[in-house]
Short mmCIF file of C-alpha atoms and ligand atoms in Angstrom, two decimals:
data_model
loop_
_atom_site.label_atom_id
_atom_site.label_comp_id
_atom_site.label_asym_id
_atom_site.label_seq_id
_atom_site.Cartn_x
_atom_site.Cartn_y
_atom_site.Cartn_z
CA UNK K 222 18.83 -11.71 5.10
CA UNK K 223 18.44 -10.38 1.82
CA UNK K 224 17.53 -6.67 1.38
CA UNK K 225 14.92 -7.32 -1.14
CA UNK K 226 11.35 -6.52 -0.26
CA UNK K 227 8.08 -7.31 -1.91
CA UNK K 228 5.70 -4.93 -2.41
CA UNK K 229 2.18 -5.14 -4.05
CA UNK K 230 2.01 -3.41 -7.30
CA UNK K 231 -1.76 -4.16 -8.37
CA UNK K 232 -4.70 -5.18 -7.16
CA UNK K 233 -8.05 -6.61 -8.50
CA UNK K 234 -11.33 -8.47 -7.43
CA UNK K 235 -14.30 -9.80 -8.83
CA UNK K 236 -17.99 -10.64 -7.41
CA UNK K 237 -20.20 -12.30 -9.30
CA UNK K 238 -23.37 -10.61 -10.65
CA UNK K 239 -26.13 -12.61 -9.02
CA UNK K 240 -27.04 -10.58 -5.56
CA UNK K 241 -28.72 -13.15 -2.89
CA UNK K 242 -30.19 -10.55 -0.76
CA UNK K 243 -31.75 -10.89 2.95
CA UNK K 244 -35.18 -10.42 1.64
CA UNK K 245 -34.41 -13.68 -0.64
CA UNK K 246 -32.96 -15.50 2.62
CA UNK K 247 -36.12 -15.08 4.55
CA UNK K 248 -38.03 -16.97 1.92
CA UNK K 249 -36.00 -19.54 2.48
CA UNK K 250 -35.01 -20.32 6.01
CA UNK K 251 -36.77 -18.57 9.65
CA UNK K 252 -34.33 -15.47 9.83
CA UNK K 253 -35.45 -11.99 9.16
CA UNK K 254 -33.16 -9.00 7.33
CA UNK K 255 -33.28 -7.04 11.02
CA UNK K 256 -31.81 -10.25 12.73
CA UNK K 257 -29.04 -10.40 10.25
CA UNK K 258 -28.17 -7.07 9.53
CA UNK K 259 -27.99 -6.33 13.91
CA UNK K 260 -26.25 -9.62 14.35
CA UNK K 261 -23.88 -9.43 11.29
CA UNK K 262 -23.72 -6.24 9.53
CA UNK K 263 -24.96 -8.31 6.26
CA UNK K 264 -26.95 -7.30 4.11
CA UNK K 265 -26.67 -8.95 1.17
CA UNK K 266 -24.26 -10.90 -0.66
CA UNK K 267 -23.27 -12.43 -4.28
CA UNK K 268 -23.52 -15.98 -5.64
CA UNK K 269 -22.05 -17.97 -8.68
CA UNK K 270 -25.35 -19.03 -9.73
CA UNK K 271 -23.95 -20.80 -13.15
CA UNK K 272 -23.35 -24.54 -12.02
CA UNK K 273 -20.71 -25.15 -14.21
CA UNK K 274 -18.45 -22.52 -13.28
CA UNK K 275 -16.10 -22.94 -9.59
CA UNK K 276 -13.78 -20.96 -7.57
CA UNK K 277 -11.02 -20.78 -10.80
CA UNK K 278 -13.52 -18.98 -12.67
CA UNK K 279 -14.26 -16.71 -9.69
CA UNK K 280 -10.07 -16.28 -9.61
CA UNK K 281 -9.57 -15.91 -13.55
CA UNK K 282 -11.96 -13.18 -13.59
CA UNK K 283 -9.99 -11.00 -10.64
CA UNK K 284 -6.61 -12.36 -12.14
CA UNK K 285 -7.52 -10.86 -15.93
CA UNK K 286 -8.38 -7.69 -14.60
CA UNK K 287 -4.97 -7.95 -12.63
CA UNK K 288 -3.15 -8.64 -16.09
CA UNK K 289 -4.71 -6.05 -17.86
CA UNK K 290 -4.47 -3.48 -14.72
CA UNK K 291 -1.01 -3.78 -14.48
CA UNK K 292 0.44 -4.00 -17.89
CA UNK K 293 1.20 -7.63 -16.91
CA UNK K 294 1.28 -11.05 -19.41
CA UNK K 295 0.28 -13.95 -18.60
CA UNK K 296 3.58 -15.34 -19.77
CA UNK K 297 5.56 -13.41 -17.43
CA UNK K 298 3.98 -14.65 -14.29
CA UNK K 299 6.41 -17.37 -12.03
CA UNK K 300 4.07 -17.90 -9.25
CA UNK K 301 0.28 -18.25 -8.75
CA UNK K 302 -0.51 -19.33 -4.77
CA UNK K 303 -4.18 -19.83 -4.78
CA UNK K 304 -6.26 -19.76 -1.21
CA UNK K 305 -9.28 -21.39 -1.01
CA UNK K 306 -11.24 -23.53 0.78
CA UNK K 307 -13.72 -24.96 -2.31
CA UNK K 308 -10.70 -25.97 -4.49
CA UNK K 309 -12.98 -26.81 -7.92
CA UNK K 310 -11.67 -30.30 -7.13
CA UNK K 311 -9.68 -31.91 -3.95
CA UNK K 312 -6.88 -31.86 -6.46
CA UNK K 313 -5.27 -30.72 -9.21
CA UNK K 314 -5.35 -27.33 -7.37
CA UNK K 315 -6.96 -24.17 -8.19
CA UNK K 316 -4.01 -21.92 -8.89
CA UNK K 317 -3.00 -24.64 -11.70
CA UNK K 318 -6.39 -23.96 -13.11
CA UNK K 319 -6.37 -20.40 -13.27
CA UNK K 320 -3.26 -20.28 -14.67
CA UNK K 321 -3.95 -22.53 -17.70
CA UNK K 322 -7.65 -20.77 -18.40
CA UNK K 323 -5.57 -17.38 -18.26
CA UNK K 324 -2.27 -18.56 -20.55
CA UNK K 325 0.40 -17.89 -17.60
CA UNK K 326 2.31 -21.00 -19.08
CA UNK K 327 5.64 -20.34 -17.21
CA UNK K 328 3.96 -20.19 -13.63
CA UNK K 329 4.82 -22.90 -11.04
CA UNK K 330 1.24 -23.16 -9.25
CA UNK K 331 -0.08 -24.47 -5.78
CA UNK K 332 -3.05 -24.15 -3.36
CA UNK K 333 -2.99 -23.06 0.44
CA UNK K 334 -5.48 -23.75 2.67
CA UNK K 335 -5.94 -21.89 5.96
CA UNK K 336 -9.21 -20.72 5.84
CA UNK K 337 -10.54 -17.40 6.36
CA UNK K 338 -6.44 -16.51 7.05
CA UNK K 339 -5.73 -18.10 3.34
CA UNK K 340 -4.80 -14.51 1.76
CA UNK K 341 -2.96 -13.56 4.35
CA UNK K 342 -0.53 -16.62 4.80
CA UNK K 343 -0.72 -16.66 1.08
CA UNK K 344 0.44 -12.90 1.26
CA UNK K 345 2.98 -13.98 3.57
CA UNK K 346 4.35 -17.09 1.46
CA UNK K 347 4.39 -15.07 -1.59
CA UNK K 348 6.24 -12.62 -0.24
CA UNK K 349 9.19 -14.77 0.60
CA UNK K 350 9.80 -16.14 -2.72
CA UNK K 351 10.50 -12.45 -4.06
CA UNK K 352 12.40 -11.51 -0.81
CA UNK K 353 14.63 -14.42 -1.78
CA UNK K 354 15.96 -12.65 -4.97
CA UNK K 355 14.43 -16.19 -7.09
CA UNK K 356 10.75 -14.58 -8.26
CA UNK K 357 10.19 -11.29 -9.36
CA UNK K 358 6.11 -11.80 -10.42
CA UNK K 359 4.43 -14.02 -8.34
CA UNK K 360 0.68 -13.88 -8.03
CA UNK K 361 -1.53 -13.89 -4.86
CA UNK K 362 -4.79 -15.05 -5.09
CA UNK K 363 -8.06 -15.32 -2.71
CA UNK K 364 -11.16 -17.67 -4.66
CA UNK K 365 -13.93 -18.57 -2.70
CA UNK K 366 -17.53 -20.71 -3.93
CA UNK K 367 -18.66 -20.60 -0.68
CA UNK K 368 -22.17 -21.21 -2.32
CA UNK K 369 -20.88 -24.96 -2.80
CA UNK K 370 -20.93 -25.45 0.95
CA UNK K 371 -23.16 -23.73 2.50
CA UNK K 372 -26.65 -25.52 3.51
CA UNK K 373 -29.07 -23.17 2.46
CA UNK K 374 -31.85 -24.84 5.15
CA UNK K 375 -29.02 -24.34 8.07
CA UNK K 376 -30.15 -20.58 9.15
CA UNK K 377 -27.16 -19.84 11.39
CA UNK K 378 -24.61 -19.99 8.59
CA UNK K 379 -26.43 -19.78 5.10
CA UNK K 380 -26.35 -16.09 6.03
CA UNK K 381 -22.87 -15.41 6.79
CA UNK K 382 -21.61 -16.39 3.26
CA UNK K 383 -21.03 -15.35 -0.46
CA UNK K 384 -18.82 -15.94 -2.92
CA UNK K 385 -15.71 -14.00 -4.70
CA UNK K 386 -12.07 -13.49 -5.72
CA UNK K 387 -9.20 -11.16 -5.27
CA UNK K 388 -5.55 -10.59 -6.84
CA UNK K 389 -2.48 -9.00 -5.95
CA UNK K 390 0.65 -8.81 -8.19
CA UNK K 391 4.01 -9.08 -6.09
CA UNK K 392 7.15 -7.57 -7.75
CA UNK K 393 10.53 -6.32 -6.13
CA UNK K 394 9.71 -3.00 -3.84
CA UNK K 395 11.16 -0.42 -6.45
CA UNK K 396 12.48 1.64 -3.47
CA UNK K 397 12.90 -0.74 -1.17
CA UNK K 398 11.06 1.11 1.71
CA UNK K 399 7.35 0.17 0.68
CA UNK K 400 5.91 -2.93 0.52
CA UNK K 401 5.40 -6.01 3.01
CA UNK K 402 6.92 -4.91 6.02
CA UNK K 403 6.16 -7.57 8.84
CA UNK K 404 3.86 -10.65 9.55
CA UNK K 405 2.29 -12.18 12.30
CA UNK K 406 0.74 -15.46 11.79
CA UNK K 407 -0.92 -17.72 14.05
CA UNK K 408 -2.46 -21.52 13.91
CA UNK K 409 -4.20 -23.43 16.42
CA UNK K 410 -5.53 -26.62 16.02
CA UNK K 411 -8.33 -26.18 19.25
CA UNK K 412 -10.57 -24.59 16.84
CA UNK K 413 -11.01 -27.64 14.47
CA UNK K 414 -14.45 -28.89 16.72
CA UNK K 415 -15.93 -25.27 15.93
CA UNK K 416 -15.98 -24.64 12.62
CA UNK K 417 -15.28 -27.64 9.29
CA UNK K 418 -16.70 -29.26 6.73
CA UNK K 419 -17.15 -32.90 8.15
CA UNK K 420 -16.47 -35.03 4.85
CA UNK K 421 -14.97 -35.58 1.77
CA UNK K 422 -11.62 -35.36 3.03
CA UNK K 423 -9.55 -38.61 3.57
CA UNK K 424 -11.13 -38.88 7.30
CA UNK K 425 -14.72 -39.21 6.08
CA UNK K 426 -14.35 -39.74 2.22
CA UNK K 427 -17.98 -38.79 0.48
CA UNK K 428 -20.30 -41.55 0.46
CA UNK K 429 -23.96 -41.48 0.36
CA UNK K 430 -24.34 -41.33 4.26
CA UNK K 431 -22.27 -38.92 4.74
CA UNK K 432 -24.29 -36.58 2.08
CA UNK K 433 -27.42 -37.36 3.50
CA UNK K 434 -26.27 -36.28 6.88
CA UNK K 435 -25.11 -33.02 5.25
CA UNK K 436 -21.65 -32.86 6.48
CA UNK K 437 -20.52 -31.94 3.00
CA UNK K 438 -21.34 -28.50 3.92
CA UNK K 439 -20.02 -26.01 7.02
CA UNK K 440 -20.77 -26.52 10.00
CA UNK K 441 -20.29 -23.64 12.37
CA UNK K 442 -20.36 -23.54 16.60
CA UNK K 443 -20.70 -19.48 16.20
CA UNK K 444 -20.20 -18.14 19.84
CA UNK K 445 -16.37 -19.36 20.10
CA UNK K 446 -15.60 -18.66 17.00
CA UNK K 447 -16.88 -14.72 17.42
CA UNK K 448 -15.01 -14.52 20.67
CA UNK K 449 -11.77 -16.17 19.17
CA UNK K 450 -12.08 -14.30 16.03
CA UNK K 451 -12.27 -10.65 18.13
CA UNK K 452 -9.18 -12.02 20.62
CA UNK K 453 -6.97 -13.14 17.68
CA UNK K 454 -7.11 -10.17 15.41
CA UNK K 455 -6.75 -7.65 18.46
CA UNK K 456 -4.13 -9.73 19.76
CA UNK K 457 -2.07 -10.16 16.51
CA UNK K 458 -2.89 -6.05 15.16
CA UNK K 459 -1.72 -4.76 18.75
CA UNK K 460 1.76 -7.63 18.11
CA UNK K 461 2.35 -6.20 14.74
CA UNK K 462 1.91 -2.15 15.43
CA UNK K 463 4.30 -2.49 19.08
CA UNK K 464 6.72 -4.82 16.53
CA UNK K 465 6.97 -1.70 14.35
CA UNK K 466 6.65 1.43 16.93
CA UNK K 467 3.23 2.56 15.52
CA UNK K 468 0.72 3.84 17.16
CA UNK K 469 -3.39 3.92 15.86
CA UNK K 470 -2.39 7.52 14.32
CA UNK K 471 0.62 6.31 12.32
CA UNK K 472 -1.52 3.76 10.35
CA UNK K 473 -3.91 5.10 7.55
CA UNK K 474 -5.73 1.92 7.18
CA UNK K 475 -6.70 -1.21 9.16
CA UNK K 476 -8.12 -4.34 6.10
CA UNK K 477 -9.83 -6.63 8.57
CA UNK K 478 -11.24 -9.83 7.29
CA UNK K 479 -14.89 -9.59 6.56
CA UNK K 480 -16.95 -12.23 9.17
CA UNK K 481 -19.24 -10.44 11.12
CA UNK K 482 -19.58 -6.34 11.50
CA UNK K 483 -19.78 -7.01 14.98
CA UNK K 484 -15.97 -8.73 15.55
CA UNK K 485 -15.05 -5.94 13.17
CA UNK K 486 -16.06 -3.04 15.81
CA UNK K 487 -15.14 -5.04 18.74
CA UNK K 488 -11.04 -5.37 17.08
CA UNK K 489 -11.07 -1.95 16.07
CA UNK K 490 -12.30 -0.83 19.30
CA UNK K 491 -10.09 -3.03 21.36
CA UNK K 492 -6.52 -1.58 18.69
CA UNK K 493 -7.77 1.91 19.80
CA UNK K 494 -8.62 2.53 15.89
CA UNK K 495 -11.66 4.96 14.98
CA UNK K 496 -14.17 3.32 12.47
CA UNK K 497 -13.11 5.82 9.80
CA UNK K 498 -10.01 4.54 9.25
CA UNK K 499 -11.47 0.48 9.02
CA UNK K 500 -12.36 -0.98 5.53
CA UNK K 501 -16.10 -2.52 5.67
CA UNK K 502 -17.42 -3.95 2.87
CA UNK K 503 -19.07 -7.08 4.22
CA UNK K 504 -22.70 -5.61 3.73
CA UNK K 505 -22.35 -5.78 0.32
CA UNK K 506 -20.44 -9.08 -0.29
CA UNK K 507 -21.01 -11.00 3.55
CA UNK K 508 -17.72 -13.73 4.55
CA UNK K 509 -16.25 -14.57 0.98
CA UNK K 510 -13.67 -16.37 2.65
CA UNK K 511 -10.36 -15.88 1.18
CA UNK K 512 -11.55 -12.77 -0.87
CA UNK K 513 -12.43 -10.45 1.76
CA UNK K 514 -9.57 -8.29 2.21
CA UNK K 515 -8.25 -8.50 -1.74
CA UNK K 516 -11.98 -7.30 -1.95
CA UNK K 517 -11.57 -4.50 0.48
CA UNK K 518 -8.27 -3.35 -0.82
CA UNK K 519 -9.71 -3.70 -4.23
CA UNK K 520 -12.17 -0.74 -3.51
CA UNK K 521 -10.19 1.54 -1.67
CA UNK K 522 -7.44 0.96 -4.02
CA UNK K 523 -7.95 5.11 -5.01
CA UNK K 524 -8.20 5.67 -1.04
CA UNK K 525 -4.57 4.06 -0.50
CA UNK K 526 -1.34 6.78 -1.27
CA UNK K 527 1.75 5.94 -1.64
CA UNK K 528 3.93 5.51 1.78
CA UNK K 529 0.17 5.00 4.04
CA UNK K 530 0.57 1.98 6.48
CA UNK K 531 -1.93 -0.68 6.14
CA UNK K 532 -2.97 -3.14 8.19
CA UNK K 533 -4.37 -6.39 7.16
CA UNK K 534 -5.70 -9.23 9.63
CA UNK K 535 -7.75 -11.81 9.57
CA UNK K 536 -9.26 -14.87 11.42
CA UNK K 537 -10.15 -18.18 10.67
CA UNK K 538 -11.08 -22.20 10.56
CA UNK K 539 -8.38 -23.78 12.43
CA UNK K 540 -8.17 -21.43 13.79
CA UNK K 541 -5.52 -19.22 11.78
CA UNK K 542 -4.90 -15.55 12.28
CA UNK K 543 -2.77 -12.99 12.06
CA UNK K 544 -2.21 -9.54 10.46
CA UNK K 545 0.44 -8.15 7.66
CA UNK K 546 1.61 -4.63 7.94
CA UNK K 547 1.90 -3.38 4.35
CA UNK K 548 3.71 -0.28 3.17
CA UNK K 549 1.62 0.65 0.72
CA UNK K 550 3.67 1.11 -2.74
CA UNK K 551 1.95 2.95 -4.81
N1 COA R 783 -32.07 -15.76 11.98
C1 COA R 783 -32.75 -15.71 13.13
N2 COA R 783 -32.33 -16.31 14.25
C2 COA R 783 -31.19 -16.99 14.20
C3 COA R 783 -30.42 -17.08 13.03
C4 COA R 783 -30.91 -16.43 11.89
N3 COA R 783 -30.26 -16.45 10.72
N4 COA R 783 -29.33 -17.80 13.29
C5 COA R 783 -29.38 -18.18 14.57
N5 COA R 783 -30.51 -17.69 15.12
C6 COA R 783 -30.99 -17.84 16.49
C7 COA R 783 -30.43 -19.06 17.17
O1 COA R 783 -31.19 -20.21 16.84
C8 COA R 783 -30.56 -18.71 18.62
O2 COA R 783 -31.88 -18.90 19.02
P1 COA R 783 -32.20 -19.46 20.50
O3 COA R 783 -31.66 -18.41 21.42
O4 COA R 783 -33.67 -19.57 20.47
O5 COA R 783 -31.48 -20.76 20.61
C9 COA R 783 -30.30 -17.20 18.63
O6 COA R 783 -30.52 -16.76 17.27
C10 COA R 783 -28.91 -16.83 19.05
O7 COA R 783 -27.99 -17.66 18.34
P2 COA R 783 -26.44 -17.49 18.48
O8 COA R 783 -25.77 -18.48 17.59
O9 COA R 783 -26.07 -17.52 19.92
O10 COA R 783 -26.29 -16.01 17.89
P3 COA R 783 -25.03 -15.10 17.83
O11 COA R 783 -25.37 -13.78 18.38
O12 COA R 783 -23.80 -15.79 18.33
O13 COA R 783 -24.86 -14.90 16.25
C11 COA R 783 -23.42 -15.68 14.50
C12 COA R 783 -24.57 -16.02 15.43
C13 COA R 783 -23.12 -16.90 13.64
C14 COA R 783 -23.84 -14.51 13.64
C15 COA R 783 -22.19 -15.28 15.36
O14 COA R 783 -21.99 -16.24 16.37
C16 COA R 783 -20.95 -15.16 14.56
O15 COA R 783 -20.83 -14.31 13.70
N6 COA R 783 -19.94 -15.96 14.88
C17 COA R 783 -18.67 -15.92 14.20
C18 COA R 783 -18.84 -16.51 12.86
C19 COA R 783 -17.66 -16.29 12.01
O16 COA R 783 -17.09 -15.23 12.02
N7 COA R 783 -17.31 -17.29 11.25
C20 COA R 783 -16.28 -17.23 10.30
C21 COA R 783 -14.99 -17.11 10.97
S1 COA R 783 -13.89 -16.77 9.74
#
C-alpha cells in the first residue's frame, strides 16, 4: 500500500439565491410550516428558479469559488468526479460539463451516482486516485437540481428538497498524518421499492404516459427510509470510530447528511455524540442531495482546526451509506 494520503485542501459551496420558504409551500400543497419544521427540521430551502440553468451551473459556481479559494487553475485540475442524481442530461455527464464551462481542459471527468451517499463514495473514489501516487488535484464535487424532480403537488416530498453544490480540492496530505483516514461504505439494493424516480431510465424510457403518471419525479415510501437512514448512519459512524480507537470525545465534528432533523438527533443520540458537536444546516437549505455535507463543511470551514477529527456520513436511495473519517488538514 502506498504511503500517500489525500487530504482536502479547500472547500466551497454554492446555493442559489431564490429562497422557497414554508410559508410559500403552504400556498401550494395542504402542509403547514409547524408540520414541517416538527417533522423535518425544515424550514426553508433554495431553488434554481432560472430554467435554463442545471446542476453544472449549480457545480461551476461552488467549483470557481474552489479555484479562486485555493490559488488553484483550472488547467491544473486531473480529475473532476461529479455526484448527482439530476445529471443536466442522462449523458454526457455533469463533471464533463463543469469542467469545460470552468476551462479545466486537462481534467479526465465522470459522474457517480449513489444518491444521497454520492459525496461520500465520490470522497472515497477520489481519494484513491491520489493515494495511488497517479493524481495530485483531483476535484470532488456534490450538484444537485432537485427542483427538476420534485412534484410540487406531492406534499410528502416537495418539502424535503432544495437544490445546491459543494467542492472539495484533493491534493497529497503535506504531512502525511491529516487527511482521509478511513471509509465505510455500504449498498443495498432492498431499498430500490422505497425511494426512485420511476422513468426515464432504460427500464421505463420517457414517453408521454409515463409523464402523465408523474413518475419522472421522486417518489418516496418515507417511514423505511427514516428508520433505515437512522440504522445505517449509527451503524456505519459507531464501525468507523471502533475501526480507529475513538471515542465521541476524540472527534471534534460529526458532518451528517442533511434529510430530516429528526434522523439527525436520533444518529447522534444513538453514536453517544452531544448536539454541539453535529453540523445542522438543513433548516436553511432542506435535502440538497449530494451537497449537503460539502454544504455543511463549507460553513464551518473557520470552525474546523487543523488535526480535529471529522466525521462525515450519510444515507441514501439504494440504499447507500456510510461515513468517512477525515483528518482535517488545515
Ligand atoms: N404536511 C402535512 N401533512 C403531511 C405532509 C405534509 N407535508 N406530508 C405527509 N403528511 C401526512 C401524511 O399524509 C400522513 O397523514 P395520515 O396519517 O392522515 O395518513 C401523516 O402526515 C404522517 O405521514 P408519514 O409519512 O407517516 O409522516 P412521517 O412522520 O414519516 O414524516 C417524512 C414523513 C417524509 C418527513 C419522513 O418519513 C422522513 O423524513 N423520511 C425519510 C426521508 C428521507 O430522509 N429521505 C431522503 C433519504 S436520503
Amino acid at each position: 500500500m502506498s504511503n500517500i494520503r489525500a487530504a482536502i485542501t479547500g472547500i466551497h459551496a454554492y446555493a442559489p439565491e431564490y429562497v422557497l420558504s414554508n410559508a410559500e409551500l403552504e400556498k401550494m400543497v395542504d402542509t403547514n410550516d409547524e408540520w414541517i419544521v416538527s417533522r423535518t427540521g425544515i424550514k426553508e430551502r433554495r431553488i434554481l428558479k432560472d430554467p435554463a440553468l442545471a446542476a453544472s451551473d449549480l457545480g461551476v459556481e461552488a467549483v470557481k469559488g474552489l479555484l479562486e479559494k485555493t490559488g488553484t487553475s483550472p488547467e491544473e485540475i486531473e480529475v473532476v468526479i461529479c455526484a448527482t442524481v439530476t445529471p443536466d442530461m442522462m449523458f454526457p455527464d455533469t463533471a464533463n460539463l463543469i469542467a469545460f464551462k470552468t476551462g479545466m481542459k486537462n481534467a479526465f471527468t465522470f459522474d457517480l451516482s449513489a444518491a444521497c451517499s454520492g459525496f461520500l463514495f465520490a470522497l472515497n473514489t477520489g481519494a484513491k486516485y491520489i493515494e495511488s501516487g497517479t493524481y495530485k488535484k483531483v476535484l470532488i464535487v456534490g450538484a444537485d437540481k432537485m427542483s427538476a424532480i420534485v412534484d410540487y403537488t406531492d406534499r410528502s416530498t416537495c418539502i424535503l428538497f432544495g437544490d445546491g453544490a459543494g467542492a472539495v480540492l484533493l491534493e497529497p496530505s503535506k504531512d502525511g498524518e491529516t487527511g482521509i483516514m478511513d471509509a465505510v461504505l455500504k449498498s443495498d439494493g432492498v431499498g430500490a421499492v422505497n425511494l426512485y424516480q420511476r422513468a426515464g431510465g432504460s427500464l421505463n424510457p420517457a414517453t408521454h404516459a409515463t409523464v402523465d403518471a408523474k413518475e419522472h419525479y421522486i417518489t418516496q415510501n418515507g417511514r423505511p427510509v427514516f428508520k433505515a437512514a437512522v440504522s445505517g448512519m449509527a451503524g456505519v459512524v459507531k464501525e468507523v470510530m471502533k475501526r480507529n480507537n475513538l471515542s465521541a470525545d476524540d472527534v471534534a465534528w460529526v458532518t451528517p447528511h442533511q434529510a430530516n432533523l429528526r434522523i439527525i438527533e436520533s444518529v447522534a443520540s444513538m453514536a453517544d455524540f452531544p448536539m454541539d458537536k453535529v453540523m445542522v444546516n438543513i433548516h436553511k437549505y432542506g435535502n440538497t442531495t449530494a451537497a449537503t455535507i460539502p454544504l455543511c463543511l463549507w460553513e464551518w470551514e473557520n470552525q474546523l482546526k487543523k488535526g480535529d477529527n471529522v466525521i462525515l456520513t450519510a444515507f441514501g436511495g439504494g440504499y447507500t451509506w456510510g461515513a468517512i473519517l477525515v483528518k482535517w488538514a488545515y
